[in-house]
Short mmCIF file of C-alpha atoms in Angstrom, two decimals:
data_model
loop_
_atom_site.label_atom_id
_atom_site.label_comp_id
_atom_site.label_asym_id
_atom_site.label_seq_id
_atom_site.Cartn_x
_atom_site.Cartn_y
_atom_site.Cartn_z
CA VAL A 1 112.96 137.46 90.49
CA ASP A 2 111.87 139.73 93.29
CA ARG A 3 114.55 138.96 95.84
CA ASP A 4 112.58 140.64 98.63
CA THR A 5 110.09 137.82 98.49
CA LEU A 6 112.65 135.01 98.68
CA THR A 7 113.38 133.14 101.87
CA LEU A 8 115.94 130.39 102.00
CA ARG A 9 116.11 128.38 105.21
CA PHE A 10 118.52 125.64 106.15
CA HIS A 11 117.28 123.37 108.91
CA VAL A 12 120.38 121.66 110.23
CA LEU A 13 118.98 118.87 112.35
CA ASN A 14 120.59 117.51 115.46
CA VAL A 15 120.92 113.83 114.57
CA LEU A 16 123.80 113.24 117.02
CA HIS A 17 126.12 111.82 114.39
CA GLY A 18 126.43 112.32 110.66
CA SER A 19 124.17 114.95 109.18
CA SER A 20 120.68 115.79 107.99
CA ILE A 21 119.69 119.11 106.47
CA VAL A 22 116.29 120.18 105.20
CA ILE A 23 116.33 123.08 102.75
CA ASP A 24 113.21 125.18 102.56
CA TYR A 25 112.98 127.77 99.79
CA GLU A 26 110.03 130.12 99.71
CA THR A 27 109.41 132.21 96.63
CA ASN A 28 106.52 134.22 95.36
CA SER A 29 105.61 131.25 93.18
CA GLY A 30 105.53 128.67 95.94
CA ARG A 31 107.55 126.77 98.45
CA HIS A 32 110.19 124.21 97.54
CA PHE A 33 111.99 121.68 99.66
CA GLY A 34 115.12 119.60 99.49
CA LEU A 35 116.89 117.11 101.69
CA VAL A 36 120.64 116.71 102.07
CA ASP A 37 121.49 113.51 103.94
CA CYS A 38 119.50 111.85 106.67
CA ASN A 39 120.29 110.09 109.89
CA THR A 40 118.19 108.50 112.57
CA GLN A 41 118.46 105.89 115.27
CA SER A 42 117.25 102.43 114.34
CA GLY A 43 113.48 102.13 114.62
CA THR A 44 112.94 105.85 115.02
CA PRO A 45 111.28 107.96 112.32
CA PRO A 46 113.81 110.36 110.79
CA ARG A 47 113.63 113.90 112.13
CA ALA A 48 113.87 115.17 108.57
CA LEU A 49 110.60 113.47 107.67
CA SER A 50 108.81 114.86 110.73
CA LEU A 51 110.08 118.34 109.93
CA LEU A 52 109.06 118.11 106.28
CA GLU A 53 105.59 117.02 107.33
CA ASN A 54 105.37 119.88 109.84
CA LEU A 55 106.44 122.33 107.15
CA GLY A 56 103.66 121.04 104.92
CA ALA A 57 105.90 119.62 102.22
CA SER A 58 104.08 117.52 99.65
CA ALA A 59 107.00 117.20 97.26
CA LEU A 60 110.77 117.40 97.31
CA SER A 61 112.67 119.17 94.59
CA PHE A 62 115.63 116.99 95.38
CA VAL A 63 117.18 114.47 97.73
CA CYS A 64 120.94 114.44 98.00
CA LEU A 65 123.11 111.70 99.47
CA THR A 66 126.53 113.28 99.90
CA HIS A 67 128.28 109.96 100.46
CA PRO A 68 127.20 106.42 101.22
CA HIS A 69 127.88 106.24 104.97
CA LYS A 70 125.08 105.06 107.19
CA ASP A 71 125.10 108.19 109.35
CA HIS A 72 124.20 110.07 106.16
CA PHE A 73 121.52 107.78 104.73
CA SER A 74 119.81 106.12 107.74
CA GLY A 75 116.13 106.86 107.41
CA MET A 76 116.52 108.31 103.92
CA PHE A 77 114.54 105.46 102.39
CA ASP A 78 111.63 106.31 104.73
CA VAL A 79 111.68 109.83 103.31
CA ILE A 80 111.91 108.48 99.77
CA LYS A 81 108.97 106.12 100.33
CA HIS A 82 106.92 108.95 101.79
CA PHE A 83 107.41 111.28 98.80
CA ASP A 84 108.24 108.63 96.16
CA GLN A 85 106.87 109.94 92.85
CA ASN A 86 107.05 113.50 94.13
CA ILE A 87 110.83 113.70 94.27
CA GLY A 88 112.38 115.71 91.47
CA ILE A 89 116.03 114.73 91.37
CA PHE A 90 118.12 112.30 93.36
CA TYR A 91 121.71 113.49 93.68
CA SER A 92 124.38 111.19 94.94
CA CYS A 93 128.09 111.03 95.27
CA PRO A 94 130.12 109.12 94.25
CA PHE A 95 127.64 106.72 92.70
CA GLY A 96 127.44 108.53 89.39
CA ASP A 97 129.20 105.71 87.62
CA LEU A 98 126.38 103.40 88.60
CA LEU A 99 124.03 105.37 86.40
CA ASN A 100 125.65 103.96 83.30
CA ASN A 101 127.71 101.08 84.58
CA LYS A 102 125.11 98.39 85.23
CA ARG A 103 127.79 95.82 85.93
CA ARG A 104 129.07 97.88 88.85
CA LEU A 105 125.53 98.59 90.01
CA LYS A 106 124.92 94.85 90.13
CA ARG A 107 128.21 94.18 91.90
CA LEU A 108 127.49 96.81 94.55
CA SER A 109 123.99 95.42 95.09
CA GLU A 110 125.27 91.84 95.29
CA ASN A 111 127.91 92.83 97.80
CA LEU A 112 125.37 94.59 99.97
CA LEU A 113 123.08 91.56 99.79
CA ARG A 114 126.00 89.33 100.71
CA LEU A 115 126.62 91.52 103.76
CA ILE A 116 122.96 91.21 104.75
CA LYS A 117 123.16 87.44 104.50
CA LEU A 118 126.56 86.88 106.08
CA SER A 119 126.51 89.35 108.95
CA ASP A 120 124.51 89.06 112.15
CA GLY A 121 124.86 92.70 113.14
CA GLU A 122 121.33 94.08 113.10
CA THR A 123 122.31 97.71 112.54
CA GLU A 124 124.81 96.81 109.83
CA ARG A 125 122.39 94.53 107.96
CA LYS A 126 119.64 97.14 108.07
CA ALA A 127 122.04 99.80 106.83
CA ALA A 128 123.12 97.60 103.91
CA LEU A 129 119.50 96.85 103.05
CA GLU A 130 118.55 100.51 103.19
CA LEU A 131 121.42 101.52 100.91
CA VAL A 132 120.54 98.92 98.30
CA GLN A 133 116.87 99.93 98.54
CA ILE A 134 117.87 103.56 97.86
CA VAL A 135 120.02 102.49 94.91
CA ARG A 136 117.21 100.34 93.54
CA TRP A 137 114.73 103.19 93.84
CA ALA A 138 117.12 105.65 92.21
CA SER A 139 117.91 103.33 89.31
CA ALA A 140 114.28 102.72 88.35
CA SER A 141 113.35 103.89 84.89
CA GLY A 142 111.96 107.40 84.76
CA ARG A 143 113.83 108.46 87.87
CA ILE A 144 116.23 111.37 87.60
CA TRP A 145 119.46 110.35 89.29
CA GLU A 146 122.44 112.66 88.95
CA GLU A 147 126.00 112.66 90.10
CA CYS A 148 127.06 115.74 92.04
CA ALA A 149 130.73 115.07 92.57
CA GLY A 150 133.72 117.06 91.51
CA PHE A 151 135.80 119.99 92.58
CA GLU A 152 133.11 122.36 91.45
CA SER A 153 129.74 121.46 90.06
CA ARG A 154 126.57 123.49 89.90
CA ILE A 155 123.23 121.83 90.44
CA ALA A 156 119.83 123.31 89.69
CA PRO A 157 116.87 121.37 91.07
CA ASP A 158 113.36 122.49 90.17
CA GLY A 159 112.20 125.49 92.13
CA PHE A 160 115.75 126.46 93.08
CA SER A 161 116.65 128.05 89.76
CA SER A 162 117.33 131.42 91.34
CA VAL A 163 119.68 129.87 93.89
CA LEU A 164 123.25 129.15 92.94
CA VAL A 165 124.06 125.74 94.40
CA LYS A 166 127.66 124.64 94.05
CA VAL A 167 128.96 121.25 95.05
CA LEU A 168 132.49 121.41 96.34
CA GLN A 169 133.05 117.94 97.68
CA PRO A 170 134.58 115.50 97.45
CA PRO A 171 138.03 115.73 95.93
CA LYS A 172 138.51 113.26 93.10
CA VAL A 173 140.91 111.16 95.14
CA ILE A 174 138.24 110.45 97.77
CA LYS A 175 135.68 109.66 95.11
CA GLY A 176 138.08 107.18 93.57
CA GLU A 177 138.65 105.45 96.88
CA ILE A 178 134.94 105.00 97.51
CA ILE A 179 134.30 103.74 93.99
CA ALA A 180 137.17 101.27 94.41
CA ARG A 181 135.50 99.86 97.52
CA ILE A 182 132.48 98.89 95.47
CA ASP A 183 134.69 96.34 93.79
CA LEU A 184 135.66 94.74 97.07
CA ILE A 185 133.84 91.83 98.59
CA PRO A 186 132.42 93.38 101.78
CA LEU A 187 132.76 90.43 104.08
CA SER A 188 135.44 87.92 104.77
CA LEU A 189 134.32 84.94 106.77
CA ARG A 190 137.51 82.97 106.56
CA MET A 191 138.01 81.26 109.89
CA MET B 1 144.19 87.68 142.29
CA PRO B 2 141.47 86.23 140.03
CA SER B 3 141.89 86.64 136.32
CA LEU B 4 139.28 88.36 134.20
CA LEU B 5 139.21 85.14 132.27
CA SER B 6 138.76 83.00 135.37
CA GLU B 7 136.37 80.06 135.40
CA GLY B 8 132.74 81.09 135.30
CA ARG B 9 133.33 84.27 133.37
CA LYS B 10 132.66 84.55 129.69
CA LYS B 11 135.90 84.13 127.77
CA THR B 12 134.83 85.55 124.46
CA VAL B 13 132.56 88.33 123.33
CA ASP B 14 130.75 88.41 119.98
CA ALA B 15 131.04 91.63 118.04
CA VAL B 16 130.49 93.11 114.60
CA VAL B 17 132.62 95.62 112.73
CA SER B 18 130.54 98.79 112.70
CA GLU B 19 132.88 101.47 111.45
CA ILE B 20 136.33 101.71 109.94
CA THR B 21 138.16 105.00 110.12
CA ASN B 22 141.70 106.01 109.19
CA SER B 23 142.94 105.23 112.67
CA SER B 24 140.52 102.83 114.29
CA VAL B 25 137.98 100.09 113.86
CA ASN B 26 134.81 100.37 115.93
CA LEU B 27 133.19 97.15 117.06
CA THR B 28 129.68 96.75 118.37
CA CYS B 29 130.10 94.20 121.14
CA SER B 30 127.16 92.12 122.36
CA THR B 31 127.06 91.73 126.11
CA SER B 32 124.49 90.22 128.42
CA THR B 33 123.22 93.72 129.25
CA GLY B 34 123.11 95.11 125.71
CA SER B 35 125.60 96.28 123.15
CA ILE B 36 128.51 98.63 123.51
CA LEU B 37 130.66 100.32 120.92
CA VAL B 38 134.38 99.85 121.45
CA SER B 39 137.07 101.51 119.39
CA PHE B 40 140.25 99.56 118.60
CA PRO B 41 143.43 100.74 116.90
CA LEU B 42 143.81 99.49 113.35
CA SER B 43 146.88 97.47 114.28
CA LEU B 44 144.79 95.11 116.41
CA ILE B 45 142.39 94.24 113.61
CA PRO B 46 143.65 91.92 110.87
CA MET B 47 143.29 93.46 107.43
CA GLU B 48 140.86 90.82 106.20
CA LEU B 49 138.46 91.62 109.05
CA ARG B 50 138.27 95.33 108.33
CA ARG B 51 134.92 95.00 106.60
CA PHE B 52 131.69 96.68 107.57
CA GLY B 53 129.38 94.06 109.12
CA GLN B 54 132.12 91.48 109.65
CA PRO B 55 131.24 89.17 112.60
CA VAL B 56 134.20 88.90 114.97
CA GLN B 57 135.00 87.46 118.35
CA LEU B 58 136.96 89.19 121.08
CA SER B 59 139.14 87.45 123.59
CA THR B 60 142.36 88.25 125.38
CA ASP B 61 145.74 86.86 124.52
CA SER B 62 148.43 86.73 127.18
CA SER B 63 150.85 84.42 125.43
CA SER B 64 153.42 87.19 125.12
CA GLY B 65 153.25 87.98 128.80
CA TYR B 66 151.12 91.03 128.15
CA ARG B 67 147.38 90.82 128.03
CA ILE B 68 146.14 92.22 124.73
CA PRO B 69 142.82 92.00 122.92
CA ARG B 70 142.57 89.36 120.23
CA ILE B 71 140.05 89.82 117.45
CA GLU B 72 139.21 86.91 115.17
CA ALA B 73 136.56 86.06 112.60
CA ARG B 74 133.60 84.04 113.80
CA ILE B 75 130.69 82.22 112.23
CA PRO B 76 127.63 84.49 112.31
CA ASN B 77 124.68 83.59 114.50
CA ASP B 78 121.46 82.65 112.76
CA VAL B 79 119.30 85.70 112.23
CA PRO B 80 115.93 86.04 110.51
CA ALA B 81 115.73 87.55 107.04
CA LEU B 82 115.01 91.26 106.97
CA GLU B 83 111.76 92.56 105.58
CA GLY B 84 112.40 93.48 101.97
CA GLU B 85 115.44 91.24 101.58
CA ASP B 86 113.66 88.86 99.20
CA ASP B 87 112.52 91.74 96.99
CA ILE B 88 116.06 92.97 96.71
CA GLU B 89 117.37 89.51 95.86
CA GLU B 90 114.76 89.20 93.13
CA TRP B 91 115.61 92.64 91.74
CA ILE B 92 119.33 91.86 91.64
CA GLY B 93 118.46 88.78 89.59
CA THR B 94 116.97 91.06 86.96
CA LEU B 95 120.05 93.28 86.62
#
């Protein structure tokens, strides 16, 4: 690799709350893009998508959802729909167990659907729908969905092979807490 | 001096649990002029209501002599199905 020809840019977007980062890696063999988290206000196109379009991205080497909070995935499904078959790897944390544990995948999806049906909060219902849509997309056959949790884990999406990407978060205890919440019924409507 | 809960004023406010942190629960409250986000200490929110999306109702309780917020569960208002909801329901049926 001729390191003089490499340019790695991190576009840390101002999304007011949460985070959204577009990674743009230019090499002598082409330009590669990745997205880490996404946030947008309801009804507004995500800034990440606008930026990727402005940068001329036609494919994403990866999309990464660091954790399933709405200020980290709002608008992410818009990005996924836009690039769809042209997304290399979907990384998520701490949903790795869902890759193999279909029972938990179903329970999570049912709980999110239950929230959609039993809540009347527009923002909350849309967030639940978007998360289950992302999970559905990621779990489709042929999709590459990988866990990126742990104290130290190296990931290597296509096009980024000469970049050392290490995942440091989250500590196992946090991952366990989030996984445990999947088992909870999300809404209690006892009066 | 008129009470905030005097006749003619709304006595309850509908809200939804929007965020739960280690120290607070944030409620999106629906008012006649829009919605506002209000943060409450965990101790004011019953454990069973600390669920994202939970519909709640705010009122004030002065039975102890002090006026404090009271947060209770409420029946959700009717809302239309979201676009894509049916697809998701169908997909879950295949899992």
